[in-house]
XYZ file of C-alpha atoms in Angstrom:
515
model
C -67.397 166.972 -12.987
C -70.864 168.299 -12.453
C -72.393 168.074 -9.029
C -75.686 166.369 -8.437
C -78.224 168.048 -6.187
C -77.562 165.295 -3.626
C -73.829 166.082 -3.574
C -74.418 169.798 -3.107
C -76.899 169.135 -0.374
C -74.383 166.927 1.409
C -71.785 169.637 1.402
C -74.346 172.168 2.571
C -75.373 169.818 5.360
C -71.740 169.331 6.356
C -71.161 173.092 6.294
C -74.238 173.523 8.456
C -73.084 170.871 10.919
C -69.611 172.428 11.095
C -71.177 175.827 11.760
C -73.333 174.394 14.521
C -70.282 172.845 16.163
C -68.370 176.135 15.905
C -71.308 178.067 17.378
C -71.608 175.507 20.181
C -67.906 175.761 20.948
C -68.173 179.559 21.038
C -71.144 179.288 23.423
C -69.177 176.870 25.634
C -66.161 179.215 25.622
C -68.377 182.210 26.465
C -70.124 180.214 29.219
C -66.811 178.971 30.629
C -65.393 182.488 30.546
C -68.448 183.787 32.384
C -68.204 181.075 35.040
C -64.456 181.696 35.376
C -65.056 185.441 35.685
C -67.643 184.851 38.394
C -65.316 182.463 40.200
C -62.472 184.946 39.985
C -64.712 187.725 41.228
C -65.826 185.565 44.124
C -62.233 184.713 45.028
C -61.194 188.335 44.724
C -64.077 189.371 46.966
C -63.189 186.723 49.515
C -59.526 187.741 49.313
C -60.426 191.392 49.766
C -62.656 190.605 52.745
C -59.916 188.509 54.344
C -57.376 191.255 53.658
C -59.665 193.767 55.378
C -60.168 191.283 58.216
C -56.413 191.062 58.764
C -56.134 194.854 58.604
C -58.835 195.060 61.254
C -56.801 192.799 63.537
C -53.877 195.212 63.667
C -53.853 197.702 66.541
C -52.332 201.096 65.720
C -50.956 203.988 67.801
C -48.954 207.181 67.227
C -45.266 206.765 66.406
C -43.837 209.485 68.642
C -45.741 211.421 71.316
C -42.748 213.231 72.816
C -41.680 216.847 72.524
C -40.649 217.785 68.992
C -37.379 219.255 70.286
C -36.280 215.806 71.419
C -36.833 214.153 68.041
C -33.883 212.931 66.032
C -33.255 213.925 62.431
C -33.900 211.251 59.821
C -30.748 209.831 58.235
C -30.007 211.170 54.752
C -30.097 208.806 51.810
C -26.864 207.310 50.511
C -25.530 207.820 46.987
C -27.959 205.172 45.674
C -30.941 206.921 47.272
C -31.323 204.254 49.981
C -32.012 204.974 53.643
C -31.648 202.688 56.676
C -34.657 201.450 58.639
C -34.869 201.778 62.422
C -37.661 199.819 64.111
C -38.201 199.713 67.874
C -39.415 196.311 69.088
C -41.328 196.508 72.375
C -42.419 193.657 74.619
C -45.255 194.835 76.856
C -46.056 193.321 80.257
C -49.693 194.498 79.961
C -52.248 192.813 82.211
C -55.199 194.140 80.230
C -56.897 190.787 79.630
C -57.592 187.711 81.755
C -55.121 185.758 79.613
C -52.350 188.336 80.084
C -53.020 188.417 83.836
C -52.680 184.633 84.024
C -49.529 184.565 81.879
C -47.984 187.493 83.763
C -48.679 186.088 87.194
C -50.683 189.112 88.324
C -53.878 189.252 90.404
C -55.777 192.118 88.863
C -56.626 193.286 85.362
C -55.706 196.824 84.464
C -52.242 197.424 85.918
C -50.289 199.889 83.778
C -48.276 198.300 80.963
C -44.506 198.675 80.961
C -41.969 198.116 78.200
C -40.042 195.208 79.689
C -38.364 194.339 76.378
C -36.897 197.064 74.165
C -34.801 196.315 71.092
C -33.790 198.720 68.351
C -33.647 196.901 65.026
C -31.468 198.704 62.475
C -31.521 197.569 58.838
C -28.691 199.023 56.759
C -29.504 201.314 53.852
C -28.222 198.763 51.324
C -30.040 195.902 53.165
C -26.836 193.879 53.490
C -26.832 193.733 57.294
C -29.001 194.170 60.371
C -28.044 195.238 63.883
C -30.172 194.866 67.017
C -29.448 196.755 70.243
C -31.278 195.843 73.453
C -31.673 198.222 76.358
C -32.110 196.469 79.734
C -35.447 197.381 81.322
C -33.634 198.528 84.506
C -31.728 201.270 82.649
C -32.147 204.712 84.198
C -32.912 207.313 81.528
C -34.461 210.737 81.042
C -37.997 210.418 79.684
C -39.217 213.479 77.742
C -42.597 215.144 78.060
C -45.177 212.868 76.414
C -48.784 213.563 75.447
C -51.218 210.653 75.260
C -52.673 210.808 71.744
C -55.940 209.196 72.897
C -56.718 211.138 76.079
C -54.650 214.309 75.655
C -53.056 213.767 79.072
C -49.587 215.319 79.363
C -46.877 213.460 81.258
C -44.117 215.748 82.494
C -40.490 214.937 81.694
C -38.639 212.862 84.287
C -34.992 212.039 84.987
C -33.355 208.900 86.374
C -36.413 206.791 85.619
C -36.415 203.133 84.608
C -36.821 202.941 80.846
C -39.667 200.418 81.041
C -41.838 203.124 82.664
C -41.918 205.022 79.351
C -44.749 202.829 78.027
C -47.151 203.737 80.835
C -46.717 207.433 80.029
C -49.055 207.593 77.040
C -48.143 204.437 75.116
C -45.384 203.120 72.830
C -44.953 206.571 71.260
C -43.357 207.680 74.537
C -40.948 204.730 74.483
C -39.948 205.771 70.959
C -39.460 209.380 72.133
C -37.295 208.173 75.032
C -35.029 206.215 72.696
C -34.656 209.135 70.299
C -33.777 211.498 73.160
C -31.143 209.099 74.496
C -29.557 207.967 71.221
C -30.295 210.735 68.694
C -31.302 207.926 66.299
C -34.402 208.557 64.189
C -36.912 205.720 64.628
C -39.109 204.958 61.624
C -41.530 202.449 63.162
C -42.367 200.461 66.263
C -43.883 197.001 66.758
C -45.253 195.936 70.154
C -46.451 192.558 71.406
C -47.848 191.465 74.796
C -47.666 188.182 76.757
C -50.477 186.427 74.917
C -49.071 187.637 71.599
C -45.714 186.018 72.334
C -47.437 182.736 73.193
C -49.624 182.700 70.082
C -46.741 183.679 67.792
C -44.515 180.939 69.233
C -47.293 178.401 68.615
C -47.861 179.631 65.055
C -44.143 179.330 64.252
C -44.189 175.764 65.512
C -41.544 176.068 68.211
C -38.126 177.694 68.610
C -35.031 175.662 69.651
C -33.197 177.005 72.736
C -30.266 175.625 74.719
C -29.238 175.458 78.412
C -25.995 173.992 79.728
C -27.736 172.283 82.686
C -31.220 171.347 83.871
C -33.021 174.523 84.906
C -36.055 175.322 87.035
C -36.682 179.056 87.390
C -38.455 179.048 90.734
C -37.710 180.284 94.258
C -39.168 179.411 97.639
C -40.772 182.872 97.757
C -42.575 182.371 94.463
C -40.227 184.292 92.189
C -39.169 182.998 88.799
C -40.730 182.398 85.416
C -41.478 178.729 86.043
C -39.282 177.652 83.129
C -38.269 174.004 83.525
C -35.985 172.455 80.897
C -33.537 169.609 80.644
C -29.913 170.208 79.730
C -29.366 170.641 75.995
C -31.615 171.900 73.215
C -35.406 172.027 73.495
C -37.948 173.437 71.065
C -40.111 175.795 73.110
C -43.471 177.224 72.128
C -46.556 178.694 73.727
C -46.264 179.455 77.436
C -42.840 177.839 77.626
C -41.496 180.297 75.029
C -42.807 183.187 77.128
C -41.154 181.692 80.209
C -37.828 181.562 78.370
C -38.097 185.215 77.353
C -39.023 186.296 80.898
C -36.514 184.171 82.836
C -34.103 186.028 85.057
C -33.809 183.787 88.121
C -31.728 180.864 86.918
C -29.805 182.385 84.016
C -26.171 183.310 84.739
C -26.091 186.027 87.451
C -29.867 186.422 87.710
C -29.801 189.937 86.246
C -31.818 191.607 83.533
C -28.640 191.504 81.441
C -28.709 187.694 81.428
C -32.372 187.781 80.436
C -31.485 190.053 77.497
C -28.868 187.535 76.376
C -31.471 184.744 76.456
C -33.843 186.887 74.402
C -31.129 187.361 71.773
C -30.590 183.611 71.550
C -34.338 183.072 71.137
C -34.683 185.694 68.399
C -31.680 184.399 66.477
C -33.051 180.877 66.645
C -36.503 182.106 65.594
C -34.996 183.792 62.516
C -33.207 180.579 61.558
C -36.365 178.575 62.181
C -38.574 180.823 60.049
C -36.105 180.815 57.183
C -35.633 177.059 57.158
C -39.060 175.871 58.270
C -41.849 174.871 55.883
C -44.174 177.301 57.661
C -43.540 180.038 55.141
C -44.103 177.761 52.141
C -47.261 176.080 53.470
C -50.316 178.211 52.563
C -52.414 177.023 55.505
C -49.634 177.585 58.032
C -48.782 180.921 56.447
C -52.403 182.078 56.753
C -52.401 180.943 60.370
C -49.222 182.880 61.035
C -50.708 185.976 59.340
C -53.852 185.697 61.467
C -51.842 185.296 64.662
C -49.322 188.029 63.875
C -51.915 190.652 63.005
C -53.832 189.930 66.214
C -50.676 190.003 68.325
C -49.182 193.251 67.044
C -49.592 196.896 67.904
C -47.760 199.079 65.396
C -47.415 202.751 64.523
C -49.932 204.225 62.092
C -47.330 204.287 59.321
C -47.047 200.508 59.497
C -50.693 199.726 60.137
C -51.734 197.580 57.179
C -51.047 194.081 55.895
C -49.494 195.535 52.742
C -47.022 197.664 54.692
C -46.131 194.813 57.030
C -45.598 192.547 54.015
C -43.389 195.169 52.342
C -41.387 195.445 55.556
C -40.969 191.668 55.745
C -39.537 191.671 52.213
C -36.964 194.280 53.238
C -35.972 192.269 56.320
C -35.706 189.079 54.294
C -32.996 190.633 52.118
C -30.516 190.501 55.009
C -28.583 187.201 55.213
C -28.787 185.403 58.565
C -25.024 185.609 59.049
C -25.180 189.418 58.806
C -27.626 189.833 61.726
C -25.925 190.961 64.947
C -27.564 191.095 68.387
C -26.040 193.411 70.997
C -26.826 194.893 74.404
C -26.332 198.569 75.233
C -22.997 198.857 77.094
C -23.820 199.612 80.728
C -22.509 200.197 84.229
C -24.368 199.538 87.454
C -25.817 202.476 89.367
C -24.317 203.490 92.707
C -26.777 201.297 94.644
C -26.162 198.349 92.337
C -29.865 197.855 91.606
C -30.112 199.663 88.283
C -27.922 200.241 85.239
C -26.755 203.291 83.305
C -25.342 203.639 79.772
C -21.583 203.018 79.928
C -19.701 206.253 79.187
C -17.977 206.290 75.782
C -18.953 202.712 74.814
C -22.709 203.395 74.691
C -22.143 206.668 72.842
C -19.938 204.830 70.340
C -22.580 202.154 69.749
C -25.254 204.800 69.089
C -22.865 206.554 66.685
C -22.241 203.358 64.733
C -25.991 202.836 64.328
C -26.565 206.471 63.352
C -23.796 206.263 60.764
C -25.106 202.938 59.413
C -21.944 201.022 60.305
C -22.443 197.246 60.499
C -21.911 195.934 64.035
C -20.499 192.640 62.725
C -17.433 194.468 61.372
C -17.950 193.100 57.860
C -18.658 196.376 56.083
C -16.594 197.129 53.024
C -13.789 199.462 53.985
C -14.999 203.017 53.659
C -12.981 205.288 51.442
C -11.566 208.331 53.126
C -13.511 211.470 52.385
C -11.735 213.536 49.779
C -10.211 216.684 51.239
C -10.210 220.069 49.582
C -7.149 220.530 47.421
C -4.857 223.010 49.125
C -3.708 225.698 46.719
C -1.886 227.824 49.291
C 0.517 226.925 52.027
C -0.478 227.083 55.654
C 0.545 230.138 57.605
C 3.132 229.870 60.354
C 1.697 228.155 63.429
C 1.912 231.299 65.567
C -0.115 233.230 62.971
C -3.022 230.763 62.640
C -6.053 231.919 64.597
C -7.941 228.926 66.027
C -11.261 229.023 67.877
C -11.658 226.020 70.214
C -15.158 224.855 71.107
C -16.344 222.276 73.617
C -18.380 219.589 71.831
C -17.952 216.832 74.433
C -21.629 216.591 75.343
C -23.067 213.277 74.158
C -26.362 211.397 74.338
C -25.186 209.659 77.492
C -22.797 212.155 79.125
C -22.768 215.821 79.984
C -20.056 218.114 78.620
C -16.630 218.104 80.251
C -16.272 221.438 82.010
C -13.296 223.518 80.823
C -12.403 221.182 77.974
C -12.135 223.993 75.398
C -9.745 225.905 77.651
C -7.635 222.789 78.265
C -7.184 222.043 74.552
C -6.535 225.737 73.855
C -3.661 225.607 76.341
C -2.397 222.500 74.539
C -2.425 224.336 71.187
C -0.672 227.371 72.652
C 1.986 225.038 74.058
C 2.496 223.665 70.551
C 3.113 227.145 69.133
C -0.398 228.258 68.105
C -0.248 231.545 69.989
C -3.552 232.790 68.531
C -5.609 229.852 69.767
C -8.553 230.957 71.904
C -11.343 229.126 73.735
C -14.899 229.894 72.621
C -17.087 229.373 75.699
C -20.251 230.871 74.197
C -21.903 227.481 73.705
C -21.577 223.806 74.579
C -21.878 221.653 71.471
C -22.465 217.953 70.929
C -20.208 216.169 68.434
C -19.419 212.467 68.437
C -15.980 213.012 66.939
C -13.493 215.858 67.050
C -13.588 218.135 63.977
C -11.600 220.977 62.452
C -13.836 223.320 60.465
C -12.962 226.174 58.125
C -15.144 228.580 56.097
C -13.286 228.937 52.787
C -10.634 227.337 50.587
C -7.991 229.900 51.527
C -8.045 228.599 55.113
C -7.970 224.898 54.207
C -4.182 224.769 54.598
C -4.358 226.315 58.065
C -7.114 223.889 59.125
C -5.166 220.881 57.897
C -2.054 222.111 59.704
C -3.959 222.243 63.007
C -5.322 218.739 62.412
C -1.880 217.354 61.559
C -0.284 218.734 64.724
C -3.026 217.228 66.894
C -3.201 213.899 65.046
C -6.741 214.418 63.757
C -7.486 212.477 60.500
C -7.891 214.535 57.332
C -11.459 213.316 56.791
C -12.370 215.118 60.017
C -11.306 218.442 58.498
C -14.409 219.919 56.900
C -15.451 223.058 55.121
C -18.402 224.681 56.885
C -20.474 227.810 56.433
C -21.205 227.806 60.182
C -17.766 229.127 61.189
C -15.919 232.377 60.505
C -12.389 231.013 60.818
C -10.481 227.850 61.629
C -12.460 226.188 64.432
C -11.549 223.115 66.442
C -14.544 221.330 67.962
C -13.377 218.976 70.709
C -15.769 216.032 70.432
C -17.066 213.307 72.738
C -14.225 211.073 71.521
C -11.644 213.360 73.220
C -13.013 214.024 76.683
C -9.647 213.957 78.427
C -5.918 213.813 77.871
C -3.518 215.704 75.661
C -3.238 213.179 72.826
C -6.031 212.586 70.353
C -6.673 209.001 69.240
C -9.018 208.657 66.298
C -12.013 206.430 67.017
C -12.514 203.313 64.938
C -15.705 201.591 63.826
C -15.373 198.402 65.830
C -18.278 197.402 68.044
C -17.377 197.773 71.747
C -16.683 194.430 73.398
C -19.040 195.497 76.184
C -21.952 195.247 73.728
C -21.683 191.418 73.836
C -22.339 190.903 70.111
C -23.984 187.618 69.060
C -24.372 186.597 65.417
C -27.685 185.107 64.301
C -25.956 182.212 62.540
C -24.371 181.009 65.805
C -26.070 177.655 66.466
C -23.833 176.770 69.421
C -24.978 179.560 71.757
C -26.246 178.120 75.052
C -27.422 179.845 78.240
C -25.408 179.191 81.391
C -27.587 178.013 84.287
C -27.052 179.238 87.847
C -26.219 176.088 89.910
C -28.790 177.193 92.521
C -31.559 176.652 89.953
C -30.757 173.181 88.670
C -32.751 170.044 89.307
C-alpha cells in the first residue's frame, strides 16, 4: 500500500512528538540528577562540618608522660595476628568549672584534679571477653618521674603515695605511667571524664538501674556523704543522682573506698546492659545527642582523639558478649595504720599476670594446650653431674625480691643429689613463674630432669639464648617453702569478680545510713 502525504506527515509528527518527550525526559533526569547531586553535596558538607564539630569537642592529652624505663612492653600478637587492648578509664574529681565545683561540693575553682576512679579495661586479643580491674583511690603506690607535656614541669618520682595523686602530677599520662610501673601491663589508651561529664552522660543514656537492699541516705551530721537518697530496691538513676551513686562511700557496706568500687562496678555493668538493650543506640536523634555529650565529656589520649577512632573502638568493645565481661578489684591489704591499702602480695601479682597473659578472668577460656617441649634425643646425665645455676627471680610488680632465695633453693637441689648446683647472686630478676632454661638441645634432657625433680611443669622448661647452661630461675610464684606448686589461671577470690550479666547484684546499706 502506498502512503499518502498525510499519512507520512502523521508518522513524522508522531516521531517528532516522541522525540520531544524523550528529550524532555532526559532534561528532567539531568535536572533531577543535578538537584540530587547538590542535595548530596549539601548533606555531605553538613555531615563533614558536624564531624569536625564533634572532633573539636574531644579534649586530648599525651598517653604516657613517665620515664621511658618504667614503660611496659606491648603484648605480642597471637597466631591470628590479634593483640589485646588495654584502656585506662579515669574518673577525675576536677573542680575546674563552676559546675564541677558545685557537683564536687568544693568552695573554690582550680583545686588540683585527682584520679578518684581508676579502672583498667582489658579486651582480649580475640575479642571474646573483657576484664576490668579497679584500683582503690587510697592505694599506696610508687609514682614515677612525670613531665607535664604542656608546661614542661618535671615531677620527681615518689613512693608510698596515694594513686589518685598521679593525675595532679602532669595529667592522665602520669596515671597511665603509674599503672604501667606497678603492673608491667602496656596501656594502649586512656579515657577520662569529670563530674559534669558523668552527669551529662547519665542523662544522655536515659538512666541506669541500680539496687540497694535498704533505704539509704548518704549524709552525716558533719556534712560528709554524697547526698544519695534512694528507696530500697531498684531505681533508675541519672544526672546528679548517678554521680552521687558513683561517689558514695558513707552508707555502702563498711564505708570504705572498696565498697564504693563495688558500687561503681554494679553501675557500669548495668550501664552496659542498658546501652545494649535500650533504643538509644537505634534512635538517630538520641544517638546524635549521646555523641554530642560523649565527645564533650571525654578527655582521651592523642591516639584516640577523633570520632572515627572512638567509633572504631566502640565496634571492638561491642564484639564482647555481656556475659563475658568481668569486673574485679585489685586484691589489697590495709596499711599498718589502717587508713590506706596496698596491693595484696601474690594475689595482686597473679591478677596482673593473668591480664598480661590475656587470660579471661571469668574462667571461661578454652583450655590452653601445653607448650610443646623440645624432643629429647639424649638421656639426662646423672643428677650429681648436672650443673645447675640458680637465680633469684622473686621480685614482682608488687613485692621486692626474697633475700637469699637462690641460695635456699640451691641447698634444696644439693639435698636432692644435684651436687653441682650453685647460686648465681649476680643479679635479681623478675619472673612471674619459676622457669628452667637451657641453651641447646643437648642439655634439654638435663633441664627436664631438674624440672621433674622439683615438680615444675614441662611447659616451664624453655630453650633460651640468654643462658650458658641449665639455669633455674626461682619466680614470684615460689617465694618460700621447699615444694613447688604450679600456679593456675583462676582469678583470686580476693579480686571480688562480678559478671556484667548479673542482674541480681544489690549494694548492702550500712544500717546507720537508712531512713
